[in-house]
Amino acid sequence: MKTLLILGASGDLTGRLLLPGVARLIASGRAPGLALVGAGSDDWSAQKWQERLAESFADALAPGGESTPAGIKELKAVAKASTYHQLDVTAKGELGQFLRDVQGPVALYFALPPAISQKACQVLKKKDLPRGTRLVMEKPFGSSAESAHALNVTLAKLVAEDHIHRVDHFLGKSTVLNIMGLRFANRLLEHSWNGNHIEKVEIIFDEDLTLENRARYYDHAGAGRDMIQSHLLQVMAIIAMEPPATLGEMDVRSSIAAVLRASTVGNAAKPNLLDSSRRARYTAGNIGKRKVPDYLSEDGVDPANDTETLAEVEVYINNWRWAGVPFILRSGKALGRARKEAVVTYKAVPHLPLGFNGLDSPTRLHIGFGPETLTLDLDVNGPGDLFTLDRVRLETELARDPLLPYGEVLEGVLKADPLLSVRGDTAEECWRIVEPAFAAWKAGTVPMEEYAAGSDGPADWTTSND
Ligand code: NDP
């Protein structure tokens, strides 16, 4: 890829995540020959753009870490040559005209509000796009299965599906490859990786952060749309997918799609969404020493939006391997303990030889997503009485790509590899899966519960190893 054109160059995502990700990528020597161009509706001077780059690139420019001397030199050169252009991307012909003057393939990054991205794609014409153009779409991708489908139709008029990158920065290379390496390189595990042996799988993303000035976005999204509809369903699919033949995007993304096509919130045995989805909102409390106000009195929050800050859904994958096994997806803000992991709980043994005592909990495997760790909880004969079983924990670190999540995403884009992006059909499936729960929440069928900021959530919401 020759050029990365960021639309929405003055925005929050660009400054906080995208530019630092680009900088790490270039400074580590993993994006040679890239030109960086910014565009936005504001009339920014060249100096203002250079100031933004300097601020966002500062970490990567500092010696140490993964930056190499040659990479740092390249990053400085990229920054110096980078230009900013005032463009209204929704105005007919404006972006198209601009693109006609760009040489070579372009990655067009839509770091724009979703409605603006959609409009920009509607006014773009295929003939305006330089050969090899890649479109990079941010989340949320649509706001329902129907609108995601409509957006897919619009994009398909511009470029081929494998030239569209629907970003899910949670789907980082480390997460995907760590799960796949663990599952498919170990015969011991894969043999028992099914509903015959596994009781339940929990995928938990609890944050101790609150709104962090993002009420404008979050108060419309809530925990369900922000995390479960996108990131957690993707992680679930990788944990549950059939072994692909290769790590190529075609094999991996087809296996992911097959899982999601088979998934529903609740199942025939649990059809009532009251039994398979919950939502809650934080009230005032303390997170460590930090005083947190009631969510409804946070700046920018509209009580009429009825937004949840903690959500949980029980998804069933209705296929031979997983029928009847609950996949519990939970995410929330303002919790007392940050926790990012998948917990696989095995069924109890069918019979424990009489004479043993002390069997405590079932075998559990924890896959940590930050820090990246693998932990196995087992009951074994520990020191002391041979008849008494003790709980032991075997723990190891897993690989972590030193690039920031957005560096990983961008590397895929620049190398023209959509492995880590969400395929169009999958984006629609993710909405289809959660829409019944969201509708039940909106209708008030599933009540809004409360929890104090800094707590573990409502008292009766329990997760394994609480
Ligand atoms: P912001 O509102 O901070 O930035 C939006 C950008 O779009 C601004 O640079 C704005 O430029 C530009 N823009 C708006 N209208 C036009 C137009 N007609 N033509 C050209 N540029 C325009 O949004 P965010 O950066 O927060 O979010 C961008 C996308 O990233 C969203 O889809 C969001 O959901 C997603 N996202 C954001 C995250 C975050 O942490 N911020 C995290 C994950 C995803 P100007 O100010 O000049 O009008």
PDB file of C-alpha atoms in Angstrom, residues 139-141 167-168 170-171 217 223-236 422 430 434:
ATOM      1  CA  LYS A 139     -17.195   0.262  14.301  1.00  0.00           C
ATOM      2  CA  PRO A 140     -20.105   0.376  14.686  1.00  0.00           C
ATOM      3  CA  PHE A 141     -20.713  -1.183  11.268  1.00  0.00           C
ATOM      4  CA  VAL A 167     -12.026  -2.907  11.948  1.00  0.00           C
ATOM      5  CA  ASP A 168     -12.348  -4.818  15.177  1.00  0.00           C
ATOM      6  CA  PHE A 170     -10.078  -6.431  19.708  1.00  0.00           C
ATOM      7  CA  LEU A 171      -9.430  -9.004  17.021  1.00  0.00           C
ATOM      8  CA  TYR A 217     -20.795   7.814  21.629  1.00  0.00           C
ATOM      9  CA  ALA A 223     -22.228  -2.072  26.852  1.00  0.00           C
ATOM     10  CA  GLY A 224     -24.229  -4.348  24.555  1.00  0.00           C
ATOM     11  CA  ARG A 225     -23.489  -2.549  21.301  1.00  0.00           C
ATOM     12  CA  ASP A 226     -20.039  -1.293  22.308  1.00  0.00           C
ATOM     13  CA  MET A 227     -18.586  -4.653  23.289  1.00  0.00           C
ATOM     14  CA  ILE A 228     -20.852  -7.680  23.000  1.00  0.00           C
ATOM     15  CA  GLN A 229     -22.293  -7.137  19.521  1.00  0.00           C
ATOM     16  CA  SER A 230     -18.837  -6.730  18.059  1.00  0.00           C
ATOM     17  CA  HIS A 231     -15.722  -7.750  19.981  1.00  0.00           C
ATOM     18  CA  LEU A 232     -16.987 -10.465  22.289  1.00  0.00           C
ATOM     19  CA  LEU A 233     -18.909 -12.338  19.600  1.00  0.00           C
ATOM     20  CA  GLN A 234     -15.752 -12.384  17.493  1.00  0.00           C
ATOM     21  CA  VAL A 235     -13.708 -13.821  20.345  1.00  0.00           C
ATOM     22  CA  MET A 236     -16.448 -16.390  20.973  1.00  0.00           C
ATOM     23  CA  VAL A 422     -14.705  -8.663  10.024  1.00  0.00           C
ATOM     24  CA  CYS A 430     -23.409 -10.290  14.768  1.00  0.00           C
ATOM     25  CA  VAL A 434     -28.103  -9.785  19.559  1.00  0.00           C
TER      26      VAL A 434
END
